[in-house]
Short mmCIF file of C-alpha atoms and ligand atoms in Angstrom, two decimals:
data_model
loop_
_atom_site.label_atom_id
_atom_site.label_comp_id
_atom_site.label_asym_id
_atom_site.label_seq_id
_atom_site.Cartn_x
_atom_site.Cartn_y
_atom_site.Cartn_z
CA LEU A 6 0.04 0.08 -0.46
CA THR A 7 3.05 2.83 0.82
CA GLN A 8 4.23 1.23 -3.09
CA LEU A 9 0.49 2.91 -4.33
CA PHE A 10 0.87 5.52 -1.68
CA ARG A 11 4.25 6.45 -2.48
CA PRO A 12 3.85 8.32 -5.71
CA LEU A 13 0.31 10.42 -5.25
CA ASP A 14 2.54 11.88 -2.41
CA MET A 15 5.21 12.49 -4.44
CA LEU A 16 2.70 14.45 -7.14
CA GLY A 17 1.25 16.69 -3.92
CA MET A 18 4.53 17.41 -2.63
CA VAL A 19 5.50 18.59 -6.81
CA TYR A 20 2.09 19.78 -7.72
CA ARG A 21 2.82 22.11 -4.07
CA THR A 22 6.24 22.93 -5.18
CA VAL A 23 5.46 24.22 -8.24
CA ARG A 24 2.30 26.17 -7.62
CA GLN A 25 4.47 28.14 -5.70
CA GLY A 26 6.30 30.23 -7.35
CA LEU A 27 10.12 30.21 -7.05
CA ILE A 28 11.41 26.60 -6.13
CA ASP A 29 13.44 24.37 -4.84
CA MET A 30 14.90 22.75 -7.86
CA SER A 31 17.21 20.57 -6.82
CA ALA A 32 14.48 19.26 -4.16
CA MET A 33 11.78 18.81 -7.23
CA PHE A 34 14.20 16.82 -9.53
CA GLN A 35 15.01 14.00 -6.80
CA LEU A 36 11.45 13.57 -5.87
CA ILE A 37 10.80 13.17 -9.77
CA ASP A 38 13.69 12.45 -10.04
CA THR A 39 14.31 13.52 -13.83
CA ASP A 40 16.07 16.73 -14.94
CA ALA A 41 15.39 18.96 -17.02
CA GLU A 42 15.39 20.71 -19.65
CA VAL A 43 19.34 23.39 -19.16
CA LYS A 44 21.91 21.20 -20.20
CA ASP A 45 25.61 20.74 -18.85
CA ALA A 46 27.76 21.37 -21.38
CA PRO A 47 30.27 17.88 -21.98
CA GLY A 48 33.26 18.40 -19.38
CA ALA A 49 32.01 21.76 -17.34
CA PRO A 50 33.74 23.00 -14.35
CA ALA A 51 31.93 23.51 -10.83
CA LEU A 52 31.50 26.87 -9.67
CA VAL A 53 33.86 28.15 -7.63
CA VAL A 54 32.47 31.13 -5.41
CA ARG A 55 35.63 33.00 -3.34
CA ARG A 56 33.41 36.75 -3.39
CA PRO A 57 29.98 36.66 -4.15
CA THR A 58 28.89 38.67 -6.13
CA LEU A 59 26.69 38.42 -9.10
CA THR A 60 26.28 40.33 -12.46
CA PHE A 61 23.47 39.84 -14.78
CA GLU A 62 24.73 41.35 -18.15
CA ASN A 63 22.28 42.36 -20.77
CA VAL A 64 19.89 39.59 -20.23
CA VAL A 65 16.45 38.58 -22.41
CA PHE A 66 14.71 36.18 -21.40
CA GLY A 67 11.48 34.76 -22.71
CA TYR A 68 9.13 31.83 -21.98
CA GLU A 69 7.65 31.74 -24.79
CA PRO A 70 9.70 32.89 -28.49
CA ASP A 71 7.03 35.08 -29.21
CA ARG A 72 6.67 36.62 -25.70
CA THR A 73 9.79 38.59 -24.01
CA ILE A 74 9.74 39.00 -20.91
CA LEU A 75 13.60 40.78 -19.63
CA HIS A 76 14.44 42.30 -22.21
CA GLY A 77 18.37 43.22 -22.12
CA LEU A 78 18.25 43.49 -18.29
CA SER A 79 21.30 44.51 -16.46
CA PHE A 80 23.43 45.13 -13.18
CA GLU A 81 25.57 44.17 -10.50
CA VAL A 82 25.34 42.36 -6.91
CA PRO A 83 28.92 43.59 -4.82
CA ALA A 84 30.10 40.09 -2.94
CA GLY A 85 27.63 40.90 0.56
CA HIS A 86 25.17 43.64 -0.59
CA HIS A 87 21.98 42.40 -0.44
CA VAL A 88 20.11 43.67 -3.51
CA ALA A 89 15.66 43.61 -3.29
CA ILE A 90 13.33 43.53 -6.59
CA VAL A 91 10.15 45.14 -6.81
CA GLY A 92 8.00 46.13 -9.16
CA PRO A 93 3.96 45.67 -10.53
CA SER A 94 2.78 41.89 -10.43
CA GLY A 95 4.49 40.58 -13.92
CA ALA A 96 6.90 42.35 -13.80
CA GLY A 97 9.85 39.56 -13.79
CA LYS A 98 11.18 39.59 -10.42
CA SER A 99 10.29 35.90 -9.35
CA THR A 100 11.72 35.18 -13.39
CA ILE A 101 15.02 36.79 -12.46
CA GLY A 102 15.50 34.34 -9.42
CA ARG A 103 14.56 31.25 -11.53
CA LEU A 104 17.88 32.23 -14.08
CA LEU A 105 19.29 32.84 -11.19
CA PHE A 106 19.45 28.70 -9.69
CA ARG A 107 18.95 28.61 -14.07
CA PHE A 108 16.18 27.36 -13.91
CA TYR A 109 15.67 28.27 -17.61
CA ASP A 110 18.63 29.56 -20.11
CA PRO A 111 18.32 33.21 -20.86
CA ARG A 112 17.95 33.71 -24.81
CA SER A 113 20.74 36.33 -25.12
CA GLY A 114 23.08 37.72 -22.20
CA ARG A 115 25.06 36.27 -20.14
CA ILE A 116 24.81 35.74 -15.79
CA LEU A 117 28.01 35.34 -13.54
CA ILE A 118 28.62 34.56 -9.75
CA ASP A 119 32.09 35.51 -9.20
CA GLY A 120 32.98 36.31 -12.53
CA GLN A 121 32.09 32.81 -14.09
CA ASP A 122 28.90 32.16 -16.39
CA ILE A 123 26.01 29.98 -14.33
CA ALA A 124 26.10 28.82 -18.09
CA GLY A 125 29.12 26.65 -19.03
CA VAL A 126 29.51 25.20 -14.93
CA THR A 127 27.94 22.40 -13.23
CA GLN A 128 24.00 22.64 -12.00
CA GLU A 129 24.81 20.56 -9.00
CA SER A 130 28.04 23.29 -8.01
CA LEU A 131 26.10 26.42 -8.87
CA ARG A 132 22.68 25.12 -7.08
CA ALA A 133 25.62 24.22 -4.31
CA ALA A 134 25.80 27.95 -4.23
CA ILE A 135 22.30 29.70 -3.49
CA GLY A 136 19.62 29.12 -0.40
CA ILE A 137 16.48 29.32 -1.69
CA VAL A 138 13.67 30.38 0.80
CA PRO A 139 10.91 29.67 -1.35
CA GLN A 140 7.54 32.19 -0.08
CA ASP A 141 5.99 29.10 0.43
CA SER A 142 8.00 26.86 1.69
CA VAL A 143 8.15 22.65 0.92
CA LEU A 144 8.74 20.20 3.31
CA PHE A 145 8.47 16.35 3.19
CA ASN A 146 6.86 13.75 5.19
CA ASP A 147 9.65 13.02 6.87
CA THR A 148 10.95 14.54 10.78
CA ILE A 149 12.03 18.72 11.43
CA GLY A 150 15.38 16.79 11.64
CA TYR A 151 16.09 15.39 8.25
CA ASN A 152 13.79 18.48 6.49
CA ILE A 153 16.68 20.69 8.65
CA ALA A 154 19.90 18.55 7.57
CA TYR A 155 18.49 18.17 3.91
CA GLY A 156 19.93 20.91 3.51
CA ARG A 157 23.70 19.18 3.12
CA ASP A 158 24.19 16.05 2.52
CA GLY A 159 26.35 14.63 5.83
CA ALA A 160 24.94 17.39 8.07
CA SER A 161 25.91 16.42 11.41
CA GLU A 162 22.75 15.88 14.52
CA GLU A 163 24.91 19.10 15.67
CA ASP A 164 25.02 21.10 12.70
CA VAL A 165 21.12 20.65 12.82
CA ARG A 166 21.03 21.57 15.90
CA ARG A 167 23.64 24.97 15.12
CA ALA A 168 21.12 25.61 12.09
CA ALA A 169 18.01 25.38 14.12
CA GLU A 170 19.04 27.50 16.19
CA GLY A 171 20.55 29.61 14.22
CA ALA A 172 16.86 30.25 12.30
CA ALA A 173 15.09 30.97 15.67
CA ILE A 174 13.28 27.19 16.52
CA LEU A 175 15.21 25.57 18.23
CA PRO A 176 12.99 26.07 21.73
CA PHE A 177 10.35 25.29 19.81
CA ILE A 178 11.69 21.35 18.59
CA GLU A 179 12.64 20.73 22.12
CA ARG A 180 9.47 21.12 23.58
CA LEU A 181 8.21 18.25 21.26
CA PRO A 182 7.91 15.11 23.61
CA GLN A 183 10.02 13.70 20.58
CA GLY A 184 12.22 16.47 19.63
CA LEU A 185 13.86 16.77 16.20
CA ASP A 186 13.11 12.91 15.39
CA THR A 187 8.47 15.43 16.12
CA GLU A 188 7.13 13.57 12.30
CA VAL A 189 5.89 16.78 10.34
CA GLY A 190 3.99 16.96 7.14
CA GLU A 191 0.24 14.43 7.10
CA ARG A 192 1.76 12.34 8.61
CA GLY A 193 3.03 14.14 11.47
CA LEU A 194 2.72 17.76 13.41
CA LYS A 195 1.00 20.15 11.33
CA LEU A 196 3.30 23.61 11.71
CA SER A 197 2.33 27.33 11.25
CA GLY A 198 2.46 28.99 8.07
CA GLY A 199 6.04 30.71 10.39
CA GLU A 200 7.58 27.08 11.63
CA LYS A 201 7.92 26.13 8.48
CA GLN A 202 9.50 29.46 7.27
CA ARG A 203 11.67 28.83 9.77
CA VAL A 204 11.99 25.27 9.64
CA ALA A 205 13.69 25.86 5.37
CA ILE A 206 15.80 28.81 7.56
CA ALA A 207 17.76 26.28 9.03
CA ARG A 208 17.31 24.09 6.09
CA THR A 209 19.26 27.06 4.53
CA LEU A 210 21.70 26.97 7.25
CA VAL A 211 22.47 23.46 6.91
CA LYS A 212 23.41 24.99 3.57
CA ASP A 213 25.54 27.94 3.85
CA PRO A 214 25.79 28.59 1.19
CA PRO A 215 27.13 32.28 0.00
CA ILE A 216 24.36 33.21 -1.92
CA LEU A 217 20.71 33.37 -1.25
CA LEU A 218 17.50 34.57 -2.58
CA LEU A 219 14.95 35.09 -0.82
CA ASP A 220 11.42 34.79 -2.52
CA GLU A 221 8.89 37.56 -0.59
CA ALA A 222 10.18 35.25 1.38
CA THR A 223 7.48 36.15 4.72
CA SER A 224 4.17 37.28 2.31
CA ALA A 225 1.90 34.21 3.45
CA LEU A 226 2.81 35.34 7.29
CA ASP A 227 0.90 37.49 9.96
CA THR A 228 2.33 41.59 10.89
CA ARG A 229 3.90 40.21 13.98
CA THR A 230 5.44 37.12 12.52
CA GLU A 231 6.68 37.99 9.57
CA GLN A 232 8.50 40.95 11.40
CA GLU A 233 9.98 38.26 13.69
CA ILE A 234 10.94 36.39 10.50
CA LEU A 235 12.71 39.19 8.69
CA ALA A 236 14.68 39.89 11.48
CA THR A 237 16.30 36.30 11.81
CA LEU A 238 16.87 36.25 8.25
CA HIS A 239 18.44 40.16 8.34
CA ARG A 240 20.92 37.56 11.22
CA VAL A 241 21.38 34.76 8.46
CA SER A 242 21.95 36.96 5.15
CA GLU A 243 24.75 38.88 6.92
CA ARG A 244 27.70 38.73 4.87
CA ARG A 245 25.89 36.49 1.73
CA THR A 246 25.69 38.23 -1.64
CA THR A 247 21.39 38.18 -1.37
CA VAL A 248 18.41 39.53 -3.58
CA ALA A 249 15.05 39.00 -2.29
CA ILE A 250 12.23 39.49 -4.29
CA ALA A 251 9.59 41.75 -2.45
CA HIS A 252 5.53 42.91 -2.96
CA ARG A 253 5.63 44.33 0.27
CA LEU A 254 7.84 47.35 0.50
CA SER A 255 8.80 47.85 4.03
CA THR A 256 10.47 44.82 3.71
CA VAL A 257 13.09 45.90 2.10
CA ALA A 258 13.76 49.37 2.73
CA ASP A 259 17.26 48.49 3.85
CA ALA A 260 18.06 47.14 1.22
CA ASP A 261 21.79 48.17 -0.19
CA GLN A 262 20.37 48.40 -3.57
CA ILE A 263 16.65 47.94 -4.92
CA LEU A 264 16.32 47.08 -8.26
CA VAL A 265 12.78 48.71 -9.94
CA LEU A 266 11.21 46.92 -12.98
CA GLU A 267 8.78 46.96 -14.75
CA GLN A 268 7.90 45.55 -17.36
CA GLY A 269 11.18 43.70 -17.42
CA ARG A 270 12.81 46.39 -17.47
CA LEU A 271 14.93 48.40 -15.09
CA ALA A 272 12.93 50.92 -14.65
CA GLU A 273 15.17 52.48 -11.17
CA GLN A 274 17.69 51.68 -8.89
CA GLY A 275 18.75 52.75 -6.15
CA THR A 276 18.57 53.14 -2.21
CA HIS A 277 15.74 53.61 -0.54
CA SER A 278 15.67 57.11 0.41
CA ALA A 279 17.20 58.03 -3.30
CA LEU A 280 14.15 56.02 -4.61
CA LEU A 281 11.88 58.08 -2.09
CA ALA A 282 14.04 61.89 -3.21
CA LYS A 283 13.68 60.72 -6.99
CA GLY A 284 10.04 60.51 -6.72
CA ALA A 285 9.46 59.16 -9.09
CA LEU A 286 8.00 54.72 -9.62
CA TYR A 287 9.18 54.18 -6.15
CA ALA A 288 8.29 57.00 -4.89
CA GLU A 289 4.59 56.31 -5.72
CA MET A 290 4.87 52.83 -4.91
CA TRP A 291 6.11 53.70 -1.23
CA ALA A 292 3.32 56.10 -0.39
CA ARG A 293 0.17 54.13 -2.85
CA GLN A 294 1.60 51.11 0.07
CA ALA A 295 2.00 53.30 2.72
CA ALA A 296 -1.81 54.12 2.55
CA GLU A 297 -2.64 50.62 1.85
CA ARG A 298 -0.82 49.96 5.86
CA GLU A 299 -2.45 53.09 7.40
CA GLU A 300 -5.82 51.92 6.11
CA GLU A 301 -5.12 48.95 7.32
CA ARG A 302 -4.24 50.30 11.09
CA ASP A 303 -7.47 51.50 11.46
CA ALA A 304 -10.05 48.68 9.84
CA ALA A 305 -7.44 46.84 12.67
CA GLU A 306 -8.53 49.47 15.56
P1 LIG B 409 4.59 38.90 -9.38
O1 LIG B 409 4.76 39.65 -8.29
O2 LIG B 409 2.54 38.82 -9.77
O3 LIG B 409 4.63 37.37 -8.73
P2 LIG B 409 6.73 38.60 -11.58
O4 LIG B 409 7.00 40.53 -10.97
O5 LIG B 409 7.17 37.88 -9.95
O6 LIG B 409 4.97 38.99 -10.60
P3 LIG B 409 7.03 37.08 -13.30
O7 LIG B 409 6.59 35.30 -12.29
O8 LIG B 409 8.06 36.91 -12.37
O9 LIG B 409 6.84 38.14 -12.67
O10 LIG B 409 6.35 36.95 -14.71
C1 LIG B 409 7.15 37.73 -15.16
C2 LIG B 409 5.97 37.43 -16.87
O11 LIG B 409 5.81 35.64 -17.20
C3 LIG B 409 4.75 37.40 -16.28
O12 LIG B 409 3.75 37.68 -17.73
C4 LIG B 409 3.83 35.22 -16.50
O13 LIG B 409 2.97 35.09 -16.63
C5 LIG B 409 4.83 35.36 -17.52
N1 LIG B 409 5.16 33.38 -16.86
C6 LIG B 409 5.72 33.84 -15.73
N2 LIG B 409 5.66 31.12 -15.64
C7 LIG B 409 5.72 31.29 -17.20
C8 LIG B 409 5.90 30.52 -17.74
N3 LIG B 409 5.55 29.13 -16.67
N4 LIG B 409 5.64 30.30 -18.91
C9 LIG B 409 4.84 31.33 -19.17
N5 LIG B 409 4.91 32.95 -18.90
C10 LIG B 409 5.64 32.71 -17.68
#
């Protein structure tokens, strides 16, 4: 019977994985035991990251031949800097993340990490260098410990505990009678959105990647949990090159650089204060969201 249910379980997982904007591809490939349309070049070397700089060089991309989504996008993120990508729905924000993880190859232009074209290195080494905290994390129907250790082959229990501590979920785990051995998901404990995010953050900490990709990592949470998770993410992203794809501008104001994307083009670029001073698209978006926050506060009172 388990054999019958296993594929169904996998299908459910794949569905949930695909449904979220950006996905943990390595998890998904392992589940469906297949590979993407993108292939390693014969004899491709591994990516070697000494200084995790990230460069988009005139990247043109579309999912279909007759519809271009990114129209020659160029930007650079210095090692250790935090960049936030904002813009209206459909502007191409998540697409940038998918290209960075090499789910697809650009039609033209290049994406470089530490000066190496990601199309020319092994996908395994590329994906080992990038940690993703997606908006809706995929947890396996297994123990909490397994779900955290999944970040890296050979992670020890000590690694898992340290990561859980870094993600501020260790006290919660220690209160469970079976601790790290507690089953989660459909078979066991149901975790809240915030707890799931913390497990995903711990998984990323075990992986310890030089580059972090946060895909609206907190959008599914209530404001208080969001603030707490953001504080944790802030700590976790210190010293790592971080790309955050965001809807809510309140979560990106302290980024080193904000890229404002509009219909697949870079409309504006700068710090929060510089963009506000400019009084154009970002400033308008900020004013609109501030008014919405005000309304929400009034409605809550
Ligand atoms: P949102 O803020 O709503 O998540 P976004 O800025 O992240 O939007 P993307 O998800 O990058 O936008 O999508 C950019 C465009 O590409 C959209 O018009 C979308 O419909 C299209 N698109 C996204 N994924 C695919 C796909 N797999 N096949 C075809 N078109 C797609």
